[in-house]
Coordinates of C-alpha atoms and ligand atoms in Angstrom, one line a residue:
M1 CA 17.0 15.5 30.6
A2 CA 15.3 18.8 30.1
A3 CA 16.2 18.7 26.5
T4 CA 14.8 15.3 26.0
S5 CA 11.6 16.2 27.8
E6 CA 11.3 19.1 25.6
A7 CA 11.7 16.8 22.6
V8 CA 8.9 14.7 23.8
R9 CA 6.8 17.7 24.3
Q10 CA 7.6 18.8 20.8
V11 CA 6.4 15.5 19.3
L12 CA 3.2 15.8 21.2
C13 CA 2.7 19.4 20.2
T14 CA 3.7 19.5 16.6
A15 CA 1.1 17.1 15.4
G16 CA -1.3 20.0 15.4
P17 CA -0.6 23.6 14.3
S18 CA 2.3 24.8 16.3
I19 CA 0.9 28.1 17.4
S20 CA -1.7 26.8 19.8
H21 CA 0.4 24.0 21.0
T22 CA 3.4 26.1 21.8
G23 CA 1.3 27.9 24.4
L24 CA 0.1 24.7 25.8
C25 CA 3.4 23.1 26.0
S26 CA 4.8 25.7 28.2
N27 CA 2.1 24.9 30.7
K28 CA 3.7 23.2 33.6
S29 CA 0.8 20.9 34.4
N30 CA 0.4 19.5 31.0
F31 CA 0.7 15.7 30.9
L32 CA 0.4 12.8 28.6
A33 CA -2.0 10.1 29.9
L34 CA -3.3 6.8 28.8
S35 CA -6.8 6.7 30.2
K36 CA -9.7 4.3 29.6
Y37 CA -10.1 6.1 26.3
G38 CA -6.5 6.0 25.3
L39 CA -3.5 8.3 25.1
S40 CA -4.2 12.0 25.3
Y41 CA -2.4 15.2 26.0
R42 CA -4.1 17.3 28.6
T43 CA -4.0 20.6 30.4
E44 CA -6.0 21.8 33.3
N45 CA -9.5 22.7 32.1
V46 CA -8.5 22.5 28.5
S47 CA -7.2 19.4 26.9
W48 CA -5.1 18.6 23.9
C49 CA -4.6 15.2 22.7
T50 CA -2.2 13.2 20.6
K51 CA -3.3 9.7 20.2
I52 CA -6.0 7.3 21.3
K53 CA -6.4 3.6 21.4
S54 CA -9.4 1.9 20.0
S55 CA -12.8 1.7 21.8
R56 CA -12.6 -1.9 22.7
H57 CA -10.6 -0.8 25.8
Q58 CA -13.2 1.5 27.0
N59 CA -14.0 -0.7 29.9
S60 CA -10.4 -0.6 31.2
R61 CA -9.3 1.8 33.9
R62 CA -6.7 4.5 33.4
I63 CA -3.5 2.6 33.1
F64 CA -0.7 5.0 32.5
A65 CA 0.1 8.6 33.1
F66 CA 3.1 10.6 32.2
H67 CA 3.4 14.1 33.7
F68 CA 5.6 16.9 32.6
V69 CA 6.2 19.2 35.6
D70 CA 9.2 21.5 35.3
G71 CA 10.9 19.1 32.9
V72 CA 10.6 16.2 35.4
H73 CA 8.5 13.3 34.3
S74 CA 6.9 10.7 36.5
L75 CA 4.8 7.6 35.7
H76 CA 1.8 5.9 37.1
C77 CA 1.3 2.5 35.8
G78 CA -1.6 0.2 36.3
S79 CA -3.2 -3.0 35.1
N80 CA -4.8 -4.0 31.8
L81 CA -1.7 -3.3 29.8
S82 CA -1.4 -4.9 26.4
D83 CA 1.9 -6.4 25.4
R84 CA 2.9 -3.3 23.6
F85 CA 2.2 -1.2 26.6
R86 CA 3.8 -3.7 28.9
S87 CA 7.0 -3.2 27.1
L88 CA 6.4 0.6 27.1
N89 CA 5.7 0.3 30.8
C90 CA 8.8 -1.7 31.6
K91 CA 11.0 0.8 29.7
C92 CA 9.3 3.6 31.6
R93 CA 10.4 2.6 35.0
Q94 CA 13.8 4.4 35.0
T95 CA 13.2 8.1 34.8
D96 CA 16.7 9.3 33.9
S97 CA 16.5 8.9 30.2
V98 CA 13.8 9.6 27.8
T99 CA 14.7 6.6 25.8
D100 CA 13.5 4.6 28.7
V101 CA 10.1 6.2 28.5
V102 CA 9.3 6.0 24.9
N103 CA 10.0 3.3 22.4
E104 CA 12.6 3.5 19.7
D105 CA 10.0 4.4 17.0
L106 CA 8.7 7.3 19.0
N107 CA 12.2 8.5 19.6
R108 CA 12.9 8.6 15.9
R109 CA 9.7 10.6 15.5
I110 CA 10.9 13.0 18.1
N111 CA 14.2 13.6 16.4
G112 CA 12.4 14.1 13.2
V113 CA 10.3 16.8 14.7
E114 CA 13.3 18.6 16.2
N115 CA 15.2 18.6 12.9
A116 CA 12.3 19.3 10.8
S117 CA 10.9 22.2 12.7
V118 CA 13.8 24.5 11.7
L119 CA 13.5 23.6 8.1
E120 CA 9.7 23.9 8.3
N121 CA 9.9 27.4 9.7
E122 CA 12.2 28.4 6.9
K123 CA 9.9 27.0 4.3
R124 CA 6.8 28.5 5.9
E125 CA 8.5 31.9 5.7
V126 CA 9.1 31.4 2.0
L127 CA 5.5 30.4 1.5
L128 CA 4.2 33.4 3.5
N129 CA 6.5 35.9 1.9
G130 CA 6.5 34.7 -1.7
D131 CA 4.2 33.9 -4.5
L132 CA 3.6 30.1 -4.6
A133 CA 4.4 30.0 -8.3
T134 CA 7.8 31.4 -7.8
N135 CA 9.0 30.1 -4.4
G136 CA 11.7 28.0 -5.9
H137 CA 10.0 24.7 -4.9
G138 CA 8.7 24.0 -8.3
V139 CA 5.2 24.8 -7.2
F140 CA 2.6 26.4 -9.4
S141 CA -0.1 28.7 -8.3
S142 CA -3.1 26.6 -7.5
T143 CA -5.5 28.9 -5.9
L144 CA -8.7 29.2 -8.0
P145 CA -10.2 32.6 -8.7
M146 CA -13.6 32.8 -7.0
A147 CA -15.1 34.6 -10.0
G148 CA -16.9 32.3 -12.3
I149 CA -17.6 29.7 -9.7
S150 CA -21.0 28.1 -10.2
S151 CA -23.8 28.1 -7.6
A152 CA -23.5 24.3 -7.2
E153 CA -19.8 24.8 -6.6
E154 CA -20.5 27.4 -4.0
E155 CA -23.0 25.2 -2.3
A156 CA -20.5 22.3 -2.4
W157 CA -17.8 24.5 -0.7
D158 CA -20.3 25.5 2.1
L159 CA -21.1 21.8 2.6
L160 CA -17.5 20.8 2.5
R161 CA -16.6 23.3 5.2
A162 CA -19.6 22.2 7.2
S163 CA -18.3 18.6 7.2
M164 CA -14.9 19.6 8.8
V165 CA -14.1 17.8 12.0
N166 CA -12.0 19.5 14.7
Y167 CA -9.7 18.0 17.1
C168 CA -8.4 20.1 19.9
G169 CA -9.7 23.2 18.1
N170 CA -8.0 22.4 14.8
P171 CA -9.5 20.8 11.6
V172 CA -8.2 17.3 11.1
G173 CA -10.6 15.8 8.5
T174 CA -14.1 15.7 7.1
I175 CA -17.0 13.6 8.2
A176 CA -18.1 10.9 5.8
A177 CA -21.7 12.1 5.5
N178 CA -23.7 14.9 7.0
D179 CA -27.2 13.7 6.4
P180 CA -29.6 15.3 8.9
S181 CA -32.5 13.2 7.7
D182 CA -30.7 9.9 8.5
S183 CA -31.1 8.5 12.0
N184 CA -29.0 5.4 11.3
I185 CA -25.6 7.0 11.0
L186 CA -23.6 3.8 11.5
N187 CA -20.0 5.0 11.1
Y188 CA -20.7 7.8 8.6
D189 CA -20.0 10.3 11.4
Q190 CA -16.3 9.3 11.2
V191 CA -13.4 10.6 9.1
F192 CA -12.6 7.9 6.6
I193 CA -9.0 8.0 5.2
R194 CA -10.1 7.2 1.7
D195 CA -13.1 9.6 1.8
F196 CA -10.9 12.4 3.0
I197 CA -8.6 12.3 -0.1
P198 CA -10.8 14.3 -2.4
S199 CA -11.5 16.7 0.5
G200 CA -7.8 17.1 1.2
I201 CA -7.1 17.7 -2.5
A202 CA -9.9 20.3 -2.7
F203 CA -8.3 22.1 0.3
L204 CA -4.8 21.9 -1.2
L205 CA -6.0 23.3 -4.5
K206 CA -7.7 26.1 -2.6
G207 CA -4.5 26.9 -0.7
E208 CA -5.9 25.8 2.6
Y209 CA -3.1 23.5 3.8
D210 CA -3.6 23.2 7.6
I211 CA -6.4 20.6 7.5
V212 CA -4.3 18.4 5.2
R213 CA -1.2 18.7 7.3
N214 CA -3.1 18.0 10.5
F215 CA -4.8 15.0 8.9
I216 CA -1.5 13.6 7.7
L217 CA 0.2 13.9 11.1
H218 CA -2.7 12.8 13.2
T219 CA -3.4 9.7 11.2
L220 CA 0.3 8.9 11.3
Q221 CA 0.1 8.8 15.0
L222 CA -2.7 6.4 14.8
Q223 CA -0.7 4.1 12.5
S224 CA 1.7 2.8 15.1
W225 CA -1.1 2.3 17.6
E226 CA -1.9 -1.0 19.1
K227 CA -4.8 -2.8 17.3
T228 CA -6.2 -6.2 17.7
M229 CA -9.1 -8.2 16.4
D230 CA -10.1 -11.1 18.7
C231 CA -6.5 -11.4 20.1
H232 CA -4.9 -11.1 16.7
S233 CA -2.8 -8.0 15.9
P234 CA -2.6 -7.0 12.2
G235 CA 0.8 -5.9 10.9
Q236 CA 2.6 -2.7 12.1
G237 CA 2.1 0.0 9.5
L238 CA -1.6 -0.5 8.9
M239 CA -3.4 2.8 8.7
P240 CA -7.0 3.0 10.1
A241 CA -10.0 2.9 7.8
S242 CA -11.5 5.8 9.8
F243 CA -11.3 7.6 13.0
K244 CA -13.7 9.5 15.2
V245 CA -13.1 12.5 17.4
R246 CA -14.8 12.0 20.7
T247 CA -15.2 14.7 23.3
V248 CA -15.4 13.0 26.7
P249 CA -15.5 14.3 30.3
L250 CA -12.1 14.7 31.8
D251 CA -11.6 12.1 34.6
G252 CA -12.1 13.7 38.0
D253 CA -13.0 17.1 36.6
D254 CA -16.6 17.8 35.8
S255 CA -15.9 21.2 34.4
A256 CA -13.6 19.9 31.7
T257 CA -13.6 17.7 28.7
E258 CA -11.0 16.2 26.5
D259 CA -10.9 15.3 22.8
I260 CA -9.8 11.9 21.9
L261 CA -9.0 10.2 18.5
D262 CA -10.6 6.8 18.2
P263 CA -9.4 4.9 15.2
D264 CA -11.0 1.9 13.6
F265 CA -8.6 -0.5 11.8
G266 CA -11.5 -2.6 10.6
E267 CA -12.1 -4.2 14.0
A268 CA -15.5 -2.5 14.2
A269 CA -16.2 -2.2 10.5
I270 CA -18.9 -4.2 8.9
G271 CA -17.4 -7.6 7.9
R272 CA -14.2 -6.7 9.8
V273 CA -12.4 -5.7 6.6
A274 CA -8.8 -4.5 6.6
P275 CA -8.4 -1.1 5.0
V276 CA -5.4 -1.9 2.7
D277 CA -6.0 1.2 0.7
S278 CA -5.7 3.6 3.6
G279 CA -1.9 3.6 3.9
L280 CA -1.5 3.8 0.1
W281 CA -3.9 6.8 -0.1
W282 CA -2.0 8.4 2.8
I283 CA 1.3 8.3 0.9
I284 CA -0.4 9.7 -2.2
L285 CA -1.9 12.6 -0.2
L286 CA 1.4 13.3 1.5
R287 CA 3.1 13.7 -1.9
A288 CA 0.3 15.9 -3.1
Y289 CA 0.7 18.0 0.0
G290 CA 4.4 18.5 -0.7
K291 CA 3.9 19.2 -4.3
S292 CA 1.1 21.6 -3.7
T293 CA 2.6 23.6 -0.8
G294 CA 6.3 23.3 -1.7
D295 CA 6.7 22.5 1.9
L296 CA 8.8 19.4 1.9
S297 CA 9.5 19.6 5.7
V298 CA 6.5 17.4 6.5
Q299 CA 7.5 14.5 4.3
E300 CA 11.1 14.9 5.5
R301 CA 10.3 14.6 9.2
I302 CA 11.7 11.4 10.6
D303 CA 8.4 10.4 12.0
V304 CA 6.8 10.8 8.6
Q305 CA 9.7 8.9 7.0
T306 CA 9.2 6.1 9.5
G307 CA 5.5 6.1 8.7
I308 CA 6.2 5.7 5.0
K309 CA 8.7 2.9 5.6
M310 CA 6.2 1.1 7.9
I311 CA 3.6 1.1 5.2
L312 CA 6.1 -0.1 2.6
K313 CA 7.4 -2.8 4.8
L314 CA 4.0 -4.1 5.4
C315 CA 3.2 -4.1 1.6
L316 CA 6.6 -5.5 0.6
A317 CA 6.8 -8.3 3.2
D318 CA 7.5 -11.7 1.9
G319 CA 4.6 -14.1 1.7
F320 CA 3.6 -17.1 -0.3
D321 CA 2.8 -15.1 -3.4
M322 CA 4.0 -16.0 -6.9
F323 CA 2.7 -12.7 -8.2
P324 CA 4.1 -9.1 -7.6
T325 CA 0.5 -7.9 -7.1
L326 CA -0.7 -7.4 -3.5
L327 CA -2.8 -10.3 -2.2
V328 CA -5.7 -9.0 -0.1
T329 CA -9.0 -10.1 1.3
D330 CA -12.4 -9.1 -0.1
G331 CA -13.5 -5.6 0.7
S332 CA -10.1 -4.1 1.4
C333 CA -10.6 -0.9 -0.5
M334 CA -13.4 1.4 -1.6
I335 CA -15.6 -1.7 -2.1
D336 CA -15.5 -2.6 1.6
R337 CA -18.0 -5.5 1.5
R338 CA -18.0 -8.9 0.0
M339 CA -18.0 -8.5 -3.8
G340 CA -15.7 -11.2 -5.0
I341 CA -12.7 -8.9 -5.2
H342 CA -10.4 -10.9 -2.9
G343 CA -7.1 -11.9 -4.4
H344 CA -5.3 -9.3 -6.5
P345 CA -7.9 -6.6 -7.2
L346 CA -6.9 -3.9 -9.7
E347 CA -7.8 -1.0 -7.5
I348 CA -5.3 -2.1 -4.8
Q349 CA -2.6 -2.7 -7.4
A350 CA -3.0 0.7 -9.0
L351 CA -2.9 2.5 -5.6
F352 CA 0.1 0.3 -4.6
Y353 CA 2.0 1.2 -7.7
S354 CA 1.2 4.9 -7.2
A355 CA 2.2 4.7 -3.5
L356 CA 5.5 3.0 -4.4
L357 CA 6.4 5.6 -6.9
S358 CA 5.4 8.4 -4.6
A359 CA 7.3 6.9 -1.7
R360 CA 10.4 6.5 -3.8
E361 CA 10.2 10.2 -4.5
M362 CA 9.8 11.2 -0.9
L363 CA 12.1 8.7 0.9
T364 CA 15.4 10.3 2.1
R365 CA 18.3 8.2 0.9
E366 CA 20.0 7.3 4.1
D367 CA 21.8 4.0 4.2
A368 CA 19.3 2.2 6.3
S369 CA 16.7 2.3 3.6
A370 CA 19.0 1.0 0.8
D371 CA 17.4 -2.5 1.0
L372 CA 14.0 -1.0 1.0
I373 CA 14.7 1.1 -2.1
T374 CA 16.0 -2.0 -3.9
A375 CA 12.9 -4.0 -2.9
L376 CA 10.7 -1.1 -3.9
N377 CA 12.4 -0.8 -7.3
N378 CA 12.2 -4.5 -8.0
R379 CA 8.6 -4.5 -7.1
L380 CA 7.8 -1.6 -9.3
V381 CA 9.2 -3.2 -12.4
A382 CA 7.6 -6.6 -11.7
L383 CA 4.3 -5.0 -10.9
S384 CA 4.1 -2.9 -14.0
F385 CA 5.1 -5.8 -16.2
H386 CA 2.6 -8.1 -14.6
V387 CA -0.4 -5.7 -14.8
R388 CA 0.3 -4.4 -18.2
E389 CA 0.8 -7.8 -19.6
Y390 CA -1.8 -9.9 -17.9
Y391 CA -4.6 -7.6 -16.8
W392 CA -5.0 -5.9 -20.1
I393 CA -7.8 -6.8 -22.5
D394 CA -9.0 -5.4 -25.7
M395 CA -10.5 -7.0 -28.9
R396 CA -7.1 -8.5 -29.9
K397 CA -6.3 -9.9 -26.5
L398 CA -9.9 -11.2 -26.0
N399 CA -9.6 -13.1 -29.2
E400 CA -6.3 -14.5 -28.1
I401 CA -7.8 -15.7 -24.8
Y402 CA -10.7 -17.2 -26.8
R403 CA -8.2 -19.4 -28.7
Y404 CA -6.1 -20.2 -25.6
K405 CA -4.8 -23.8 -25.2
T406 CA -5.0 -25.0 -21.7
E407 CA -3.1 -27.3 -19.4
E408 CA 0.2 -26.0 -20.6
Y409 CA 3.0 -27.2 -18.4
S410 CA 6.2 -25.3 -19.2
Y411 CA 8.1 -22.1 -18.6
D412 CA 7.0 -20.7 -22.0
A413 CA 3.3 -21.3 -21.6
V414 CA 1.2 -18.7 -23.4
N415 CA -1.7 -19.3 -21.2
K416 CA 0.3 -18.9 -18.0
F417 CA -2.6 -18.8 -15.6
N418 CA -4.5 -21.6 -17.2
I419 CA -7.5 -19.6 -18.2
Y420 CA -10.3 -21.6 -19.7
P421 CA -11.7 -19.7 -22.7
D422 CA -15.2 -20.6 -21.6
Q423 CA -14.7 -18.0 -18.8
I424 CA -15.1 -15.2 -21.3
P425 CA -18.6 -13.9 -20.3
P426 CA -21.2 -13.6 -23.0
W427 CA -21.8 -9.9 -22.1
L428 CA -18.1 -9.1 -22.9
V429 CA -18.2 -10.6 -26.3
E430 CA -20.9 -8.0 -27.2
W431 CA -19.6 -5.2 -25.0
M432 CA -15.9 -4.9 -26.0
P433 CA -15.6 -2.1 -28.5
N434 CA -13.3 -2.3 -31.5
K435 CA -11.5 0.7 -30.3
G436 CA -10.7 0.7 -26.6
G437 CA -9.7 -1.7 -23.8
Y438 CA -9.3 -1.9 -20.1
M439 CA -7.6 -3.7 -17.2
I440 CA -9.6 -6.5 -15.8
G441 CA -10.7 -6.5 -12.2
N442 CA -8.6 -9.3 -10.8
L443 CA -6.3 -12.1 -11.9
Q444 CA -5.8 -15.4 -10.1
P445 CA -4.9 -18.9 -11.2
A446 CA -7.5 -20.1 -13.7
H447 CA -9.5 -17.0 -13.0
M448 CA -9.9 -13.7 -14.7
D449 CA -12.5 -11.3 -13.3
F450 CA -13.6 -9.6 -16.5
R451 CA -15.7 -6.9 -14.7
F452 CA -14.6 -3.3 -15.4
F453 CA -13.8 -1.4 -12.3
S454 CA -13.6 2.4 -12.6
L455 CA -11.2 3.4 -9.8
G456 CA -8.6 0.8 -10.7
N457 CA -8.6 1.7 -14.3
L458 CA -8.6 5.4 -13.7
W459 CA -5.8 5.2 -11.2
S460 CA -3.8 3.0 -13.6
I461 CA -3.8 5.9 -15.9
V462 CA -3.0 8.5 -13.2
S463 CA -0.1 6.4 -11.8
S464 CA 1.2 5.4 -15.2
L465 CA 0.7 1.8 -14.3
A466 CA -1.0 1.6 -17.7
T467 CA 1.1 2.5 -20.8
A468 CA 0.2 5.6 -22.7
D469 CA -1.6 3.5 -25.3
Q470 CA -3.5 1.5 -22.7
S471 CA -4.4 4.8 -20.9
H472 CA -5.9 6.2 -24.1
A473 CA -7.7 3.0 -24.8
I474 CA -9.3 3.1 -21.4
L475 CA -10.6 6.6 -22.1
D476 CA -11.7 5.4 -25.5
L477 CA -13.8 2.8 -23.7
Y478 CA -15.4 5.5 -21.5
E479 CA -16.4 7.3 -24.7
A480 CA -17.6 4.2 -26.5
K481 CA -19.6 3.0 -23.5
W482 CA -20.7 6.3 -22.2
A483 CA -24.3 5.2 -21.6
D484 CA -23.1 2.3 -19.5
L485 CA -20.3 3.9 -17.6
V486 CA -21.6 7.5 -17.2
G487 CA -25.3 7.2 -18.0
D488 CA -27.4 9.6 -16.0
M489 CA -24.9 10.0 -13.2
P490 CA -21.2 9.4 -13.3
L491 CA -19.5 7.0 -12.6
K492 CA -20.2 3.3 -12.5
I493 CA -18.1 1.8 -9.8
C494 CA -18.0 -1.5 -11.8
Y495 CA -19.7 -2.9 -14.9
P496 CA -21.7 -5.0 -15.2
A497 CA -23.6 -5.9 -12.0
L498 CA -23.6 -9.5 -10.6
E499 CA -27.1 -10.9 -11.1
G500 CA -29.1 -14.0 -10.1
E501 CA -27.1 -17.0 -9.0
E502 CA -23.8 -15.1 -9.4
W503 CA -25.0 -12.4 -7.1
R504 CA -26.2 -15.0 -4.6
I505 CA -22.9 -16.9 -4.6
I506 CA -20.4 -14.0 -4.9
T507 CA -22.0 -11.4 -2.6
G508 CA -23.5 -14.0 -0.3
S509 CA -27.0 -12.6 -1.1
D510 CA -26.0 -9.2 0.2
P511 CA -29.3 -7.1 0.1
K512 CA -27.2 -3.9 0.0
N513 CA -25.3 -5.0 -3.1
T514 CA -28.3 -6.1 -5.2
P515 CA -27.8 -5.8 -9.0
W516 CA -27.1 -2.2 -10.1
S517 CA -27.0 -0.9 -6.6
Y518 CA -24.2 0.3 -4.3
H519 CA -20.9 -1.6 -5.0
N520 CA -22.6 -3.9 -7.4
G521 CA -22.9 -1.7 -10.5
G522 CA -24.0 1.4 -8.6
S523 CA -22.9 4.9 -9.8
W524 CA -20.7 6.9 -7.5
P525 CA -20.3 10.7 -8.1
T526 CA -17.1 10.8 -6.0
L527 CA -15.3 9.0 -8.9
L528 CA -15.6 12.2 -11.0
W529 CA -12.4 13.5 -9.5
Q530 CA -10.4 10.4 -10.5
L531 CA -11.9 10.6 -14.0
T532 CA -10.9 14.2 -14.2
V533 CA -7.2 13.6 -13.2
A534 CA -7.0 10.8 -15.7
S535 CA -8.5 12.6 -18.6
I536 CA -6.4 15.7 -17.9
K537 CA -3.3 13.6 -17.7
M538 CA -4.0 12.2 -21.2
N539 CA -4.9 15.6 -22.5
R540 CA -8.5 14.7 -23.0
P541 CA -10.2 16.9 -20.4
E542 CA -13.4 17.1 -22.5
I543 CA -14.3 13.6 -21.2
A544 CA -14.4 14.8 -17.6
E545 CA -16.1 18.1 -18.6
N546 CA -18.9 16.1 -20.2
A547 CA -19.2 13.9 -17.2
V548 CA -19.3 16.9 -14.9
K549 CA -22.1 18.4 -17.0
V550 CA -24.1 15.2 -16.6
A551 CA -23.6 15.3 -12.8
E552 CA -24.5 18.9 -12.6
R553 CA -28.0 18.3 -13.9
R554 CA -29.1 16.8 -10.6
I555 CA -26.4 16.2 -8.0
A556 CA -27.1 19.4 -6.0
R557 CA -30.8 19.0 -6.4
D558 CA -30.6 15.4 -5.2
K559 CA -28.6 16.6 -2.1
W560 CA -25.3 15.1 -3.1
P561 CA -26.0 11.3 -2.7
E562 CA -23.4 8.8 -1.9
Y563 CA -24.4 6.6 -4.9
Y564 CA -27.1 6.1 -7.5
D565 CA -28.9 2.8 -8.5
T566 CA -30.1 1.3 -11.7
K567 CA -28.3 0.5 -14.9
R568 CA -28.1 4.1 -16.0
G569 CA -27.8 5.6 -12.5
R570 CA -31.3 7.1 -12.6
F571 CA -32.3 6.7 -9.0
I572 CA -30.8 7.9 -5.8
G573 CA -29.4 4.8 -4.2
K574 CA -31.6 2.6 -2.0
Q575 CA -29.6 3.2 1.1
A576 CA -27.5 6.1 -0.1
R577 CA -26.5 8.7 2.4
L578 CA -27.3 12.3 1.4
F579 CA -24.8 15.1 1.7
Q580 CA -22.0 12.5 1.3
T581 CA -18.8 14.4 1.7
W582 CA -16.7 12.6 -0.9
S583 CA -19.5 13.1 -3.5
I584 CA -19.3 16.9 -2.7
A585 CA -15.5 17.0 -2.6
G586 CA -15.2 14.8 -5.8
Y587 CA -17.3 17.4 -7.7
V588 CA -15.3 20.3 -6.2
V589 CA -12.0 18.8 -7.2
A590 CA -13.2 18.0 -10.7
K591 CA -14.3 21.6 -11.1
Q592 CA -11.0 23.0 -9.7
L593 CA -8.9 20.8 -11.9
L594 CA -10.8 21.5 -15.0
A595 CA -10.4 25.2 -14.3
N596 CA -6.7 24.7 -13.6
P597 CA -5.5 21.5 -15.3
E598 CA -1.9 22.1 -14.4
A599 CA -2.7 21.4 -10.8
A600 CA -3.4 17.8 -11.6
K601 CA 0.4 17.3 -11.5
I602 CA 0.2 17.0 -7.7
L603 CA -1.5 13.6 -8.2
V604 CA 0.0 12.3 -11.4
N605 CA 3.0 9.9 -11.5
V606 CA 4.8 10.3 -14.8
E607 CA 6.1 7.3 -16.7
D608 CA 9.5 6.3 -15.3
M609 CA 11.9 5.7 -18.2
E610 CA 14.0 3.4 -16.1
L611 CA 11.0 1.3 -15.5
V612 CA 10.1 1.4 -19.2
N613 CA 13.6 0.1 -20.0
A614 CA 13.5 -2.6 -17.4
F615 CA 10.1 -3.6 -18.7
S616 CA 11.3 -4.0 -22.3
C617 CA 14.3 -5.9 -21.0
M618 CA 11.9 -8.3 -19.3
L619 CA 9.9 -8.7 -22.5
S620 CA 13.0 -9.6 -24.5
T621 CA 14.4 -12.1 -22.0
N622 CA 13.5 -15.7 -22.6
P623 CA 10.8 -17.1 -20.4
K624 CA 13.0 -19.4 -18.5
K625 CA 15.5 -16.7 -17.7
K626 CA 12.6 -14.7 -16.3
R627 CA 12.3 -17.2 -13.5
S628 CA 15.9 -16.8 -12.4
R629 CA 16.4 -14.2 -9.7
K630 CA 19.8 -13.4 -11.3
G631 CA 18.2 -12.7 -14.6
L632 CA 15.7 -10.4 -13.1
K633 CA 18.1 -8.4 -11.0
Q634 CA 20.3 -7.8 -14.1
S635 CA 17.5 -6.4 -16.1
F636 CA 16.7 -3.4 -13.9
I637 CA 19.5 -1.2 -12.5
I638 CA 17.9 1.7 -10.9
Ligands
GLC701 C1 -19.0 2.9 2.2 C2 -18.0 2.8 1.1 C3 -16.6 3.1 1.5 C4 -16.6 4.4 2.2 C5 -17.5 4.5 3.3 C6 -17.7 5.9 3.9 O1 -18.7 1.9 3.1 O2 -18.1 1.5 0.5 O3 -15.7 3.1 0.4 O4 -15.3 4.7 2.6 O5 -18.8 4.1 2.9 O6 -18.2 6.8 3.0

């Protein structure tokens, strides 16, 4: 029993850097408690926490406590338990086995910690003793020389560090915005998963790994947490949109406080939007961490493997869909308000593809996940085929759509989604350059959203969801439409803006998303880093260099706004936060990568030749065969 208790203590303690926690874990009066604020790990006078439930339970009394005293654990259970905790509670009654105390998932996480900690120590030694570039993990030196760093970059680093959020004394993320002039902070004082990605990459490229490791492990703990929205629980595996570290008085002890992690899965977010992108970004960052540090022990931990699988299961679950693209509600990604992107928005598909490829690289091949790997491979092939074929437009394709026949009933219909040519918007007829093309924003039955969305297109390049030709064509479009997409401040989130009646109907008359503002055609400096990765991948870094120069003219002087308004991005956004962390981090990452383009490898997914083969098989099969499951399975053996 002592060993299992020790294992539980390990899982609680290894979420943060091990040095501080080791000391704490040997303290006999440490205990794990579920209080009115959630689950936390405490000591006398100092407190260390592991996990917290969401704030809607703040009115409930402490309901569960789990003490570690000399390896003996005891429980105090009370009222107000959710179903999940009821089962935890029931399992907790017998005290002779740790499996009665924690659920199966937690147990797997514990084992993972035990096994991984040995490996991790070994690898940490390699990292400490050896040059990163030659440590045998295929890692290149990624630390930038400080010489030559511009003053804007120096300022950005100072601001980025100032935005760091600590939990139990260790950095776990960066606050969304640090605007001292803004009294209406809403949830900008939280750590957003998607906003942290450029911060995390900046720290990785600088060789400061702890904050990223802590972020990965703490958000992982939030993943399996109970979450409900008006009595409905979203699927297991969902990652929060954001979390906040709260320091609260310790119950019954005025002299002490405790830190708690308070996640928001969208239950408190404006519009109650589900953050579909969070888990996908988490996987992408996890891979980047492994590639950057050479420390694979984090991704190999059983709790981390479980976390990856939970995200995949949620994404790969069967539904009513006919398409391989992920079906989501409006506002489920960076654009987290109503903007007419419900359905199959490109951004989610590109992140999904990237996360699938990244997960495939990281998943350990034990038997249990064979089905998952098969499902994952099947989805990758179908997804790349679908997006490359049906989302792509250029002059040739546009002309084809212009001449589409409609109402085709058959397996070999050319116009599969019954797109009426009249849908081609007049602006596009003028706007589409002869050289260049892009992936449309969304595809649904009888509906193509022809708007250009930057993040989806750029991440299609980074993830190789777009072919090499398509990737170059997207960059050609940026060059051809520089004034529209870069203008006075990179980068347009989408082009063009919804105006007039369209704005009224599609945004629901959203005063924040007025034409050429915010999500509706606003310009977002954070997108610089994705442009940089994409242009480096295609060996055209000058595109990003030029965009960075445009940003440098005013971004620091303007105090790092969240977004800019107007057609050319000339004004600081109407309601834009200043000192927005991902604007700062996006700029920093762009500079770091341009100084060391090799480092972009930690984010890029290279074209998978097996997928390419499967893709060409699909193209050459006859349409009716494409419907047959048998036909599909035969075409990709991976
Ligand atoms: C806005 C953005 C969202 C971002 C959040 C925090 O809501 O639309 O993408 O994560 O602010 O910066």
